[in-house]
Short mmCIF file of C-alpha atoms in Angstrom, two decimals:
data_model
loop_
_atom_site.label_atom_id
_atom_site.label_comp_id
_atom_site.label_asym_id
_atom_site.label_seq_id
_atom_site.Cartn_x
_atom_site.Cartn_y
_atom_site.Cartn_z
CA MET A 25 -160.82 -133.03 -23.38
CA ILE A 26 -160.52 -132.31 -27.36
CA SER A 27 -157.12 -133.49 -28.44
CA VAL A 28 -155.95 -131.39 -31.80
CA CYS A 29 -152.84 -131.35 -33.94
CA LEU A 30 -152.19 -128.16 -35.80
CA LEU A 31 -150.95 -127.70 -39.28
CA GLY A 32 -149.31 -124.92 -40.96
CA ALA A 33 -147.65 -121.55 -39.65
CA GLY A 34 -149.46 -118.47 -40.97
CA ASN A 35 -151.32 -116.07 -39.02
CA VAL A 36 -154.41 -118.17 -38.71
CA ALA A 37 -152.06 -120.74 -37.43
CA TYR A 38 -150.20 -118.47 -34.46
CA HIS A 39 -153.51 -117.11 -33.47
CA LEU A 40 -155.42 -120.60 -33.33
CA PHE A 41 -152.43 -121.85 -31.20
CA ASN A 42 -152.91 -119.38 -28.68
CA ALA A 43 -156.27 -119.73 -28.40
CA LEU A 44 -156.54 -123.56 -28.33
CA ASN A 45 -153.19 -123.45 -25.71
CA LYS A 46 -155.35 -121.16 -23.62
CA SER A 47 -158.43 -123.48 -23.49
CA LYS A 48 -158.55 -126.05 -20.31
CA LYS A 49 -160.79 -128.25 -22.53
CA ILE A 50 -158.37 -128.53 -25.36
CA SER A 51 -155.14 -130.17 -25.72
CA VAL A 52 -152.71 -129.50 -28.35
CA ASN A 53 -150.60 -132.71 -29.25
CA GLN A 54 -148.54 -131.40 -31.79
CA TRP A 55 -147.85 -128.41 -34.15
CA TYR A 56 -146.16 -129.49 -37.56
CA ASN A 57 -144.86 -127.37 -40.36
CA ARG A 58 -142.80 -127.78 -43.17
CA SER A 59 -140.11 -125.50 -41.92
CA ILE A 60 -139.57 -125.93 -37.99
CA LYS A 61 -137.91 -122.60 -37.56
CA LYS A 62 -141.18 -120.97 -37.82
CA ILE A 63 -142.49 -122.75 -35.18
CA GLU A 64 -139.34 -123.02 -32.88
CA SER A 65 -140.01 -120.19 -30.84
CA PHE A 66 -142.93 -122.49 -29.34
CA LYS A 67 -141.12 -125.65 -28.54
CA ASN A 68 -141.64 -125.40 -24.65
CA LEU A 69 -145.35 -125.19 -25.34
CA VAL A 70 -146.17 -127.98 -27.66
CA GLU A 71 -144.36 -130.68 -28.92
CA ILE A 72 -143.45 -129.45 -32.66
CA THR A 73 -142.48 -131.44 -35.92
CA ASP A 74 -141.50 -130.87 -39.61
CA THR A 75 -141.93 -134.72 -40.07
CA LEU A 76 -145.35 -135.83 -41.44
CA SER A 77 -144.92 -139.41 -40.38
CA ASP A 78 -144.23 -138.53 -36.86
CA LEU A 79 -147.69 -137.32 -36.49
CA LYS A 80 -149.44 -138.67 -33.22
CA GLU A 81 -153.01 -139.54 -33.02
CA ALA A 82 -155.52 -136.89 -32.50
CA ASP A 83 -159.33 -135.86 -32.36
CA VAL A 84 -158.86 -133.04 -34.89
CA TYR A 85 -156.30 -132.28 -37.34
CA ILE A 86 -156.69 -128.43 -38.31
CA ILE A 87 -154.65 -127.48 -41.41
CA CYS A 88 -154.13 -123.73 -41.66
CA VAL A 89 -151.82 -123.45 -44.92
CA SER A 90 -152.39 -121.26 -47.99
CA ASP A 91 -155.31 -122.49 -50.05
CA ASP A 92 -153.27 -123.71 -52.79
CA ALA A 93 -151.31 -126.13 -50.13
CA VAL A 94 -154.38 -127.79 -48.62
CA ALA A 95 -155.18 -130.59 -51.28
CA GLY A 96 -151.25 -131.22 -51.37
CA LEU A 97 -150.76 -131.52 -47.46
CA SER A 98 -153.85 -133.30 -46.67
CA ASN A 99 -152.93 -135.98 -49.77
CA LYS A 100 -149.66 -136.48 -47.94
CA LEU A 101 -151.12 -137.46 -44.49
CA PRO A 102 -150.13 -140.96 -43.24
CA PHE A 103 -153.58 -142.17 -42.00
CA LYS A 104 -157.14 -142.65 -43.32
CA ASN A 105 -160.61 -141.97 -41.60
CA ARG A 106 -159.67 -139.29 -39.00
CA LEU A 107 -161.21 -135.82 -38.78
CA VAL A 108 -158.97 -133.31 -40.40
CA VAL A 109 -160.22 -130.09 -41.20
CA HIS A 110 -159.00 -126.74 -43.22
CA THR A 111 -159.64 -122.89 -42.15
CA SER A 112 -160.03 -121.30 -45.74
CA GLY A 113 -163.11 -119.15 -46.56
CA SER A 114 -162.77 -119.76 -50.27
CA ILE A 115 -161.83 -123.58 -50.75
CA GLY A 116 -164.35 -126.39 -50.84
CA ILE A 117 -164.35 -129.23 -48.47
CA HIS A 118 -163.70 -131.75 -51.21
CA ASN A 119 -160.23 -130.39 -51.70
CA LEU A 120 -159.26 -132.32 -48.99
CA SER A 121 -158.45 -136.19 -49.71
CA LYS A 122 -161.23 -138.44 -49.42
CA GLU A 123 -159.22 -140.69 -47.36
CA LEU A 124 -159.85 -138.98 -44.57
CA ARG A 125 -163.09 -137.54 -42.67
CA ARG A 126 -163.24 -133.97 -43.95
CA GLY A 127 -164.24 -130.63 -42.68
CA VAL A 128 -163.99 -127.18 -42.26
CA PHE A 129 -163.48 -124.92 -39.53
CA TYR A 130 -163.29 -121.34 -40.89
CA PRO A 131 -162.90 -118.32 -38.54
CA VAL A 132 -164.51 -115.14 -40.15
CA GLN A 133 -161.78 -112.68 -38.77
CA THR A 134 -158.76 -110.96 -40.29
CA PHE A 135 -155.37 -112.00 -38.42
CA THR A 136 -152.20 -110.04 -37.79
CA LYS A 137 -148.98 -111.29 -36.67
CA ASP A 138 -148.09 -109.61 -33.28
CA HIS A 139 -151.58 -108.32 -32.74
CA ASP A 140 -153.53 -110.06 -30.06
CA ILE A 141 -157.12 -111.00 -30.73
CA ASP A 142 -159.72 -111.94 -28.30
CA PHE A 143 -160.55 -115.13 -30.16
CA SER A 144 -163.82 -115.90 -28.46
CA THR A 145 -165.45 -112.97 -30.28
CA VAL A 146 -164.31 -114.76 -33.80
CA PRO A 147 -167.81 -116.73 -35.29
CA ILE A 148 -166.50 -120.03 -36.62
CA CYS A 149 -168.07 -121.46 -39.60
CA ILE A 150 -168.47 -125.28 -40.03
CA GLU A 151 -168.99 -127.75 -42.44
CA THR A 152 -169.07 -131.53 -42.14
CA LEU A 153 -169.73 -134.43 -44.38
CA GLU A 154 -170.67 -136.30 -41.15
CA LYS A 155 -173.10 -135.88 -38.69
CA LYS A 156 -170.63 -136.88 -35.66
CA ASP A 157 -168.14 -134.64 -36.95
CA PHE A 158 -169.79 -131.73 -36.66
CA LYS A 159 -170.45 -132.28 -33.14
CA MET A 160 -167.04 -132.37 -32.60
CA LEU A 161 -166.01 -128.98 -34.46
CA ALA A 162 -168.97 -127.55 -32.70
CA ASN A 163 -167.73 -128.67 -29.65
CA LEU A 164 -164.34 -127.43 -30.44
CA ALA A 165 -165.60 -124.04 -31.10
CA ASN A 166 -167.37 -123.80 -28.00
CA SER A 167 -163.90 -124.94 -25.99
CA LEU A 168 -162.14 -121.71 -27.74
CA GLY A 169 -165.52 -119.65 -26.35
CA CYS A 170 -166.83 -118.91 -29.95
CA ASP A 171 -170.19 -118.95 -31.36
CA TYR A 172 -170.58 -121.32 -34.32
CA HIS A 173 -172.67 -121.26 -37.63
CA ARG A 174 -173.22 -124.36 -39.76
CA ILE A 175 -172.75 -123.15 -43.37
CA SER A 176 -172.67 -124.91 -46.95
CA THR A 177 -169.41 -124.76 -49.07
CA GLU A 178 -171.59 -122.11 -51.50
CA GLN A 179 -172.76 -119.88 -48.25
CA ARG A 180 -169.29 -119.84 -47.00
CA GLN A 181 -167.64 -118.96 -50.64
CA THR A 182 -170.46 -115.90 -50.33
CA LEU A 183 -168.90 -115.21 -46.83
CA HIS A 184 -165.60 -114.80 -48.11
CA LEU A 185 -166.66 -112.66 -51.16
CA CYS A 186 -168.67 -110.48 -48.53
CA ALA A 187 -165.42 -110.53 -46.35
CA VAL A 188 -163.55 -109.04 -49.20
CA PHE A 189 -165.71 -106.23 -49.14
CA VAL A 190 -165.89 -105.61 -45.42
CA ASN A 191 -162.38 -106.24 -45.13
CA ASN A 192 -160.03 -105.72 -48.22
CA PHE A 193 -162.40 -103.17 -49.88
CA THR A 194 -163.08 -100.90 -46.95
CA ASN A 195 -159.15 -101.34 -45.83
CA HIS A 196 -158.69 -99.83 -49.41
CA ILE A 197 -161.22 -97.26 -48.90
CA TYR A 198 -158.71 -96.23 -45.93
CA ARG A 199 -155.88 -96.01 -47.79
CA ILE A 200 -157.30 -93.45 -50.47
CA ALA A 201 -158.47 -91.12 -47.23
CA HIS A 202 -154.53 -91.79 -46.36
CA GLU A 203 -153.68 -90.78 -49.75
CA ILE A 204 -155.87 -87.74 -49.97
CA SER A 205 -155.05 -86.32 -46.39
CA ASP A 206 -151.36 -86.82 -46.85
CA SER A 207 -151.48 -84.58 -50.07
CA LYS A 208 -152.52 -81.94 -48.00
CA SER A 209 -150.46 -82.08 -44.87
CA ILE A 210 -153.21 -83.56 -42.51
CA ASN A 211 -152.58 -85.79 -40.13
CA PHE A 212 -154.70 -89.51 -40.78
CA GLU A 213 -154.85 -89.66 -36.98
CA LEU A 214 -157.78 -87.30 -37.18
CA LEU A 215 -159.85 -89.89 -39.20
CA LYS A 216 -159.39 -92.67 -36.97
CA PRO A 217 -162.26 -91.99 -34.52
CA LEU A 218 -164.50 -91.67 -37.24
CA ILE A 219 -163.43 -94.72 -38.89
CA VAL A 220 -163.85 -97.06 -35.60
CA GLU A 221 -167.08 -95.21 -34.89
CA THR A 222 -168.54 -96.17 -38.78
CA ALA A 223 -167.61 -99.67 -38.03
CA ARG A 224 -169.30 -99.63 -34.58
CA LYS A 225 -172.16 -98.27 -36.21
CA VAL A 226 -173.62 -101.10 -38.09
CA SER A 227 -173.77 -103.01 -34.55
CA TYR A 228 -176.86 -101.08 -33.61
CA LEU A 229 -178.28 -99.73 -37.28
CA SER A 230 -178.10 -101.69 -40.52
CA PRO A 231 -176.12 -99.93 -43.25
CA TYR A 232 -179.20 -99.21 -44.85
CA GLN A 233 -180.03 -96.96 -41.64
CA ALA A 234 -176.72 -95.91 -41.43
CA GLN A 235 -175.81 -94.39 -44.60
CA THR A 236 -175.35 -90.57 -44.38
CA GLY A 237 -173.65 -88.07 -46.99
CA PRO A 238 -174.02 -85.87 -50.07
CA ALA A 239 -174.71 -89.02 -51.98
CA ILE A 240 -178.18 -90.07 -50.18
CA ARG A 241 -178.79 -86.22 -49.53
CA GLY A 242 -178.77 -85.73 -53.22
CA ASP A 243 -176.07 -82.77 -52.50
CA LYS A 244 -175.03 -82.25 -56.06
CA LYS A 245 -172.96 -79.14 -54.83
CA THR A 246 -170.76 -80.96 -52.67
CA ILE A 247 -170.28 -84.10 -54.62
CA LYS A 248 -169.08 -81.60 -57.62
CA LYS A 249 -166.71 -80.08 -55.32
CA HIS A 250 -165.43 -83.22 -54.11
CA LEU A 251 -164.73 -84.35 -57.50
CA LYS A 252 -163.05 -81.41 -58.19
CA ASN A 253 -160.58 -81.76 -55.53
CA LEU A 254 -159.85 -85.34 -56.20
CA GLU A 255 -156.62 -85.48 -58.33
CA LYS A 256 -155.85 -89.23 -58.90
CA GLU A 257 -157.93 -90.33 -61.97
CA LEU A 258 -158.96 -93.64 -60.27
CA HIS A 259 -160.11 -91.66 -57.03
CA ILE A 260 -162.22 -89.98 -59.05
CA GLU A 261 -163.80 -92.96 -60.82
CA ILE A 262 -164.33 -94.61 -57.22
CA TYR A 263 -166.06 -91.49 -55.79
CA GLU A 264 -168.51 -91.52 -58.72
CA LEU A 265 -169.35 -95.31 -59.03
CA LEU A 266 -169.99 -95.30 -55.29
CA THR A 267 -172.02 -92.58 -55.37
CA LYS A 268 -173.86 -93.60 -58.34
CA SER A 269 -174.57 -96.96 -56.09
CA ILE A 270 -175.78 -95.16 -52.80
CA LYS A 271 -177.62 -93.42 -55.24
CA SER A 272 -179.19 -96.64 -56.97
CA THR A 273 -179.49 -98.22 -53.60
CA HIS A 274 -181.44 -95.26 -51.64
CA GLY A 275 -183.81 -94.90 -54.90
CA ARG A 276 -182.54 -91.30 -55.72
CA MET B 27 -166.13 -70.83 -17.04
CA ILE B 28 -166.52 -70.48 -20.80
CA SER B 29 -170.46 -69.38 -21.68
CA VAL B 30 -172.08 -70.68 -24.80
CA CYS B 31 -174.99 -70.11 -26.46
CA LEU B 32 -176.00 -73.22 -28.72
CA LEU B 33 -177.86 -72.57 -32.12
CA GLY B 34 -179.81 -75.41 -33.94
CA ALA B 35 -180.95 -79.00 -33.00
CA GLY B 36 -179.68 -81.51 -35.17
CA ASN B 37 -177.57 -84.94 -34.17
CA VAL B 38 -174.25 -82.42 -33.75
CA ALA B 39 -176.44 -80.39 -31.76
CA TYR B 40 -177.97 -82.97 -29.72
CA HIS B 41 -174.11 -84.40 -29.09
CA LEU B 42 -172.50 -81.18 -28.64
CA PHE B 43 -174.95 -80.05 -25.78
CA ASN B 44 -174.94 -82.83 -24.08
CA ALA B 45 -170.76 -82.84 -23.82
CA LEU B 46 -170.94 -79.14 -23.14
CA ASN B 47 -173.47 -79.83 -20.26
CA LYS B 48 -171.35 -82.03 -18.66
CA SER B 49 -168.40 -79.83 -18.70
CA LYS B 50 -167.75 -78.17 -15.29
CA LYS B 51 -165.66 -75.47 -17.26
CA ILE B 52 -168.41 -74.62 -19.53
CA SER B 53 -172.12 -73.13 -19.09
CA VAL B 54 -174.64 -73.31 -21.78
CA ASN B 55 -176.09 -69.97 -21.24
CA GLN B 56 -179.34 -70.89 -23.87
CA TRP B 57 -180.07 -72.97 -26.23
CA TYR B 58 -181.88 -71.82 -29.55
CA ASN B 59 -184.17 -73.71 -32.03
CA ARG B 60 -186.62 -72.24 -34.68
CA SER B 61 -189.03 -74.74 -33.53
CA ILE B 62 -189.00 -74.87 -29.81
CA LYS B 63 -190.38 -78.53 -29.95
CA LYS B 64 -187.34 -80.28 -30.95
CA ILE B 65 -185.31 -78.95 -27.71
CA GLU B 66 -188.34 -78.74 -25.34
CA SER B 67 -187.28 -81.79 -23.57
CA PHE B 68 -184.04 -79.86 -22.57
CA LYS B 69 -185.96 -77.02 -20.74
CA ASN B 70 -185.07 -78.13 -17.18
CA LEU B 71 -181.40 -78.55 -18.09
CA VAL B 72 -180.89 -75.24 -20.07
CA GLU B 73 -183.13 -72.05 -21.03
CA ILE B 74 -184.46 -72.50 -24.44
CA THR B 75 -185.94 -70.25 -26.83
CA ASP B 76 -187.14 -69.69 -30.58
CA THR B 77 -186.43 -65.93 -30.78
CA LEU B 78 -183.38 -64.67 -31.82
CA SER B 79 -184.11 -61.31 -30.28
CA ASP B 80 -183.99 -62.83 -26.91
CA LEU B 81 -180.00 -64.42 -27.03
CA LYS B 82 -178.06 -63.31 -24.38
CA GLU B 83 -174.36 -62.35 -24.12
CA ALA B 84 -171.92 -65.23 -24.63
CA ASP B 85 -168.36 -66.39 -24.77
CA VAL B 86 -169.30 -68.47 -28.40
CA TYR B 87 -172.13 -68.92 -30.34
CA ILE B 88 -171.99 -72.32 -31.57
CA ILE B 89 -174.31 -72.78 -35.37
CA CYS B 90 -175.32 -76.37 -35.62
CA VAL B 91 -177.69 -76.22 -38.71
CA SER B 92 -177.81 -77.69 -42.05
CA ASP B 93 -174.92 -76.36 -44.47
CA ASP B 94 -177.41 -74.18 -46.40
CA ALA B 95 -179.06 -72.77 -43.19
CA VAL B 96 -175.47 -71.31 -41.86
CA ALA B 97 -175.04 -68.09 -43.75
CA GLY B 98 -178.84 -66.79 -43.48
CA LEU B 99 -179.09 -67.76 -39.45
CA SER B 100 -175.85 -65.59 -39.04
CA ASN B 101 -176.85 -62.65 -41.24
CA LYS B 102 -179.96 -62.47 -38.74
CA LEU B 103 -178.27 -62.68 -35.80
CA PRO B 104 -179.17 -59.35 -33.35
CA PHE B 105 -175.47 -58.68 -32.65
CA LYS B 106 -172.45 -57.71 -33.46
CA ASN B 107 -168.75 -58.51 -33.22
CA ARG B 108 -169.31 -61.31 -31.07
CA LEU B 109 -167.32 -64.87 -31.26
CA VAL B 110 -170.02 -67.02 -33.54
CA VAL B 111 -168.71 -70.79 -35.25
CA HIS B 112 -170.28 -73.18 -37.27
CA THR B 113 -169.54 -76.60 -36.97
CA SER B 114 -169.72 -77.80 -40.72
CA GLY B 115 -166.95 -79.51 -42.61
CA SER B 116 -167.79 -78.23 -45.92
CA ILE B 117 -168.72 -74.52 -45.94
CA GLY B 118 -166.00 -71.87 -45.53
CA ILE B 119 -165.33 -69.28 -42.35
CA HIS B 120 -166.88 -66.61 -44.84
CA ASN B 121 -169.99 -67.82 -45.18
CA LEU B 122 -170.83 -66.40 -41.49
CA SER B 123 -172.21 -62.69 -41.66
CA LYS B 124 -168.61 -60.50 -41.43
CA GLU B 125 -170.31 -58.16 -38.73
CA LEU B 126 -169.11 -61.10 -36.08
CA ARG B 127 -165.92 -62.51 -35.10
CA ARG B 128 -165.77 -65.79 -37.32
CA GLY B 129 -164.65 -69.50 -36.40
CA VAL B 130 -165.18 -73.15 -37.26
CA PHE B 131 -165.37 -75.40 -34.40
CA TYR B 132 -165.72 -78.77 -36.74
CA PRO B 133 -165.96 -82.38 -34.50
CA VAL B 134 -164.20 -84.89 -36.95
CA GLN B 135 -167.29 -87.63 -36.11
CA THR B 136 -170.59 -89.49 -36.81
CA PHE B 137 -173.48 -88.53 -34.80
CA THR B 138 -176.37 -90.82 -34.32
CA LYS B 139 -179.65 -89.66 -32.39
CA ASP B 140 -179.98 -92.07 -29.28
CA HIS B 141 -176.60 -93.40 -29.49
CA ASP B 142 -174.02 -92.10 -27.13
CA ILE B 143 -170.75 -90.95 -27.86
CA ASP B 144 -167.62 -90.36 -25.79
CA PHE B 145 -167.09 -86.68 -26.78
CA SER B 146 -163.70 -86.83 -25.51
CA THR B 147 -162.45 -89.05 -28.49
CA VAL B 148 -163.74 -86.54 -31.39
CA PRO B 149 -160.91 -84.64 -32.98
CA ILE B 150 -162.06 -80.80 -32.92
CA CYS B 151 -160.54 -79.03 -36.07
CA ILE B 152 -160.40 -74.98 -35.43
CA GLU B 153 -160.24 -72.04 -37.70
CA THR B 154 -160.57 -68.45 -36.92
CA LEU B 155 -159.48 -65.06 -38.30
CA GLU B 156 -158.07 -63.74 -34.90
CA LYS B 157 -155.78 -65.16 -33.03
CA LYS B 158 -157.63 -64.80 -29.52
CA ASP B 159 -160.68 -66.05 -30.83
CA PHE B 160 -158.25 -69.14 -31.73
CA LYS B 161 -157.24 -69.28 -28.00
CA MET B 162 -160.97 -69.45 -26.94
CA LEU B 163 -161.84 -72.34 -29.28
CA ALA B 164 -158.67 -74.18 -28.23
CA ASN B 165 -159.83 -73.74 -24.60
CA LEU B 166 -163.35 -74.82 -25.26
CA ALA B 167 -162.11 -78.20 -26.98
CA ASN B 168 -159.90 -78.70 -23.96
CA SER B 169 -162.88 -78.25 -21.54
CA LEU B 170 -164.37 -80.92 -23.67
CA GLY B 171 -161.53 -83.32 -22.98
CA CYS B 172 -161.29 -83.11 -26.54
CA ASP B 173 -157.67 -82.60 -29.01
CA TYR B 174 -158.03 -80.03 -31.18
CA HIS B 175 -156.37 -79.21 -34.43
CA ARG B 176 -155.71 -75.89 -36.50
CA ILE B 177 -156.79 -76.37 -39.89
CA SER B 178 -157.11 -74.30 -42.83
CA THR B 179 -160.67 -74.11 -44.69
CA GLU B 180 -159.01 -75.84 -47.56
CA GLN B 181 -158.03 -78.73 -45.29
CA ARG B 182 -161.24 -78.87 -43.86
CA GLN B 183 -162.77 -79.26 -47.14
CA THR B 184 -160.17 -82.20 -47.54
CA LEU B 185 -160.83 -83.64 -44.25
CA HIS B 186 -164.58 -83.75 -45.08
CA LEU B 187 -164.08 -85.44 -48.62
CA CYS B 188 -161.89 -87.86 -46.88
CA ALA B 189 -164.73 -88.61 -43.96
CA VAL B 190 -167.05 -89.24 -47.13
CA PHE B 191 -164.58 -92.02 -48.06
CA VAL B 192 -163.88 -93.66 -44.78
CA ASN B 193 -167.71 -92.91 -43.38
CA ASN B 194 -170.25 -92.81 -46.27
CA PHE B 195 -168.57 -94.93 -48.84
CA THR B 196 -167.22 -97.50 -46.04
CA ASN B 197 -170.78 -97.71 -44.54
CA HIS B 198 -171.89 -98.25 -48.61
CA ILE B 199 -169.47 -101.02 -48.83
CA TYR B 200 -171.00 -102.52 -45.88
CA ARG B 201 -174.36 -102.41 -47.13
CA ILE B 202 -173.35 -104.40 -50.37
CA ALA B 203 -171.60 -107.10 -48.18
CA HIS B 204 -175.34 -107.15 -46.48
CA GLU B 205 -177.33 -107.48 -49.65
CA ILE B 206 -174.82 -110.12 -50.67
CA SER B 207 -175.04 -111.66 -47.51
CA ASP B 208 -178.75 -111.58 -47.35
CA SER B 209 -179.31 -113.37 -50.89
CA LYS B 210 -177.64 -116.61 -49.83
CA SER B 211 -179.46 -116.23 -46.29
CA ILE B 212 -176.36 -115.88 -44.23
CA ASN B 213 -176.75 -113.75 -41.36
CA PHE B 214 -174.99 -110.36 -41.35
CA GLU B 215 -173.92 -110.84 -37.86
CA LEU B 216 -171.13 -112.72 -38.56
CA LEU B 217 -169.51 -110.24 -40.34
CA LYS B 218 -169.46 -107.66 -37.58
CA PRO B 219 -166.51 -108.73 -35.63
CA LEU B 220 -164.49 -108.61 -38.91
CA ILE B 221 -165.93 -105.05 -39.33
CA VAL B 222 -164.78 -103.92 -36.62
CA GLU B 223 -161.16 -105.47 -36.52
CA THR B 224 -160.88 -103.99 -40.11
CA ALA B 225 -161.30 -100.50 -38.45
CA ARG B 226 -159.19 -101.32 -35.32
CA LYS B 227 -156.39 -102.42 -37.62
CA VAL B 228 -155.63 -99.07 -39.28
CA SER B 229 -154.98 -97.95 -35.49
CA TYR B 230 -151.58 -99.91 -35.32
CA LEU B 231 -151.03 -100.30 -39.30
CA SER B 232 -151.20 -97.85 -41.83
CA PRO B 233 -153.91 -98.92 -44.25
CA TYR B 234 -151.49 -99.23 -46.67
CA GLN B 235 -149.50 -102.35 -44.46
CA ALA B 236 -152.68 -103.70 -43.72
CA GLN B 237 -153.98 -104.45 -47.28
CA THR B 238 -155.00 -108.25 -47.87
CA GLY B 239 -157.06 -110.09 -50.19
CA PRO B 240 -156.91 -111.55 -53.73
CA ALA B 241 -156.25 -108.43 -55.37
CA ILE B 242 -152.99 -107.73 -53.67
CA ARG B 243 -152.00 -111.25 -53.85
CA GLY B 244 -152.92 -111.35 -57.59
CA ASP B 245 -155.10 -114.30 -57.16
CA LYS B 246 -156.88 -114.27 -60.73
CA LYS B 247 -158.60 -117.56 -59.99
CA THR B 248 -160.43 -116.15 -56.72
CA ILE B 249 -161.17 -112.83 -58.17
CA LYS B 250 -162.47 -114.66 -61.22
CA LYS B 251 -164.58 -116.72 -58.84
CA HIS B 252 -165.86 -113.66 -57.01
CA LEU B 253 -166.93 -111.86 -59.89
CA LYS B 254 -168.74 -114.89 -60.92
CA ASN B 255 -170.89 -115.05 -57.78
CA LEU B 256 -171.86 -111.09 -58.04
CA GLU B 257 -175.74 -110.95 -59.41
CA LYS B 258 -175.79 -107.11 -59.31
CA GLU B 259 -174.23 -105.08 -62.50
CA LEU B 260 -173.03 -102.42 -59.50
CA HIS B 261 -171.25 -104.56 -57.47
CA ILE B 262 -169.54 -106.29 -60.21
CA GLU B 263 -168.28 -102.68 -61.59
CA ILE B 264 -167.35 -101.94 -57.80
CA TYR B 265 -165.43 -105.16 -57.26
CA GLU B 266 -163.48 -104.65 -60.48
CA LEU B 267 -162.77 -100.90 -59.93
CA LEU B 268 -161.29 -101.46 -56.25
CA THR B 269 -159.43 -104.63 -57.35
CA LYS B 270 -157.82 -102.33 -60.07
CA SER B 271 -157.41 -99.60 -57.73
CA ILE B 272 -155.45 -101.94 -55.10
CA LYS B 273 -153.27 -103.66 -57.67
CA SER B 274 -152.33 -100.09 -58.65
CA THR B 275 -151.67 -98.84 -55.19
CA HIS B 276 -149.51 -101.60 -54.62
CA GLY B 277 -147.83 -101.89 -57.95
CA ARG B 278 -149.15 -105.27 -59.27
#
C-alpha cells in the first residue's frame, strides 16, 4: 500500500484524487489546500486540512498547484527528506526545496472539472534525483493503471511545448472553424465527427502519412477560393502560414 | 428500396459502397469505374463495369471522383433527367450536366483506405434543385443511418473551408509536435491520449470555453521559453501567430 498526501485543489488535483482514491493499492492519507472550502465536499472520503503543520507522514507528497506556487509551497513544508513531487510539465525538478527528496510526476493530459476521464489511459512522465524514488513513483503510476516513462527535465519541457501545439493550438483551430461556421449559420455540430476522426487517425497513421487537403495536393484554385472566403485578417494569415508549412513539410 | 449506382473508386466510394451495401433499404445496382481493376475485388458483391453505356436505371447515381473530373463524367452519362449527385465539399451543384436532375450528397468526414468508420456517425449535407430529389436523398441518408442537413452551395463551401482547418491544419499541427518530439527522442505515443481528449473535449465544451494554455493565461515566461526551444523558423512563426490569435480571441 502506498500512502499519499495530496496538496492543492486545481483540476489535476481533483482528477488525481479520484484516481488515487479508486486504487486498492493506494491510500490517500490527507488532502491539503490553502482554502479548505475547495475540498470540503471530499471530507467524507479523506482527511482534509488547510494547515501545513498538520501534515502526516506519507510515502509520497503530490503538489498540484499552479507553476508559480510550487517553489513557495515546497519551501513551507514542515519536514525534510521526504519524497515530494510536482505535477507540472514546465518547471524544473529543482524548483522543489532541496531539503526534500524531489521528483516530478507529470500526467500528459488535459483535465476539465466536471468531466470524467479514464485516468489509466494517461501516460505519466517521471523524473527523480534518486533511484529508489523513481521506483516508488513507477509503483504509484502502476497502481493507478498508468503507463509511465522516465524523462529528463529537458524532455519534459519539450513535451509540454508539444502539448501546447496538440492541445492549445489545435483547440484554437477548432475555435476558428467555429467562428467561420457561425458566420454562415452552419451548425458547428456538423464538424464534430470530423474533429474526432482526425484525432483518432493519428493512432494508426503518422501525421505525415495522414496529411490530406488542398495544400499537400498543390490545389491552388481551392486555396485561392478559401482565402477569398475568409473575412478576418488573422484567419487569412493562419491559413496562409499553415498552407506554406504543409507545402514545406511535404516538399511541394 | 432505393436503387443506387456508384461511380468512381476513391476512398469516399469505397466507404460509401460498404455502407450502402450493408443497408437493407438500399440496393447497389452497379458500380462503375474507368479502370475496372480498382473495383474488381468487389465483383462478387455488386455488378461492376467500366463502360458508361452499360449503366442501368437507378434512383440515384452517386459520383465519387476527384473534383476536377466531376463535370466531365456527368457530361458523358448516356441518359437525361435522372438524379445524379456528386459528393464533393467544394464544387458547385451546377458543375453537373444540366441535362440531369442534379444534387449534392456531401459526407462531412475524412476517409482512409483500410480503416473502417461507422458511417452512421457521418453527417450528410444535401443540396438539390428540386424538392422531390431532396426527399429521395434524405431517404438515402436515413437508410444509411446518417443525420442529414439541407445546406446551400455557399454553406457547403464554407463547411469545406472549416474542414480544412479542423482536419488538414489540425493534422499538420500534430505533425509539428511529432517533429519536435522526435528531435528530443520523445515517443510521440505519449501525446496520443492528449490529442484524442482535446478533440473529445469540444463535444461537451465550446472551443472558446475549452481554451487553456500560456497564451490565454498571458504567461509570458512560458511563451518565451517555448519560443527559445523551437528550432525551425516556420514553427516559431506558427507558435507566434497562433499565440497572437488566441490572445486576440480572448481579449488579452
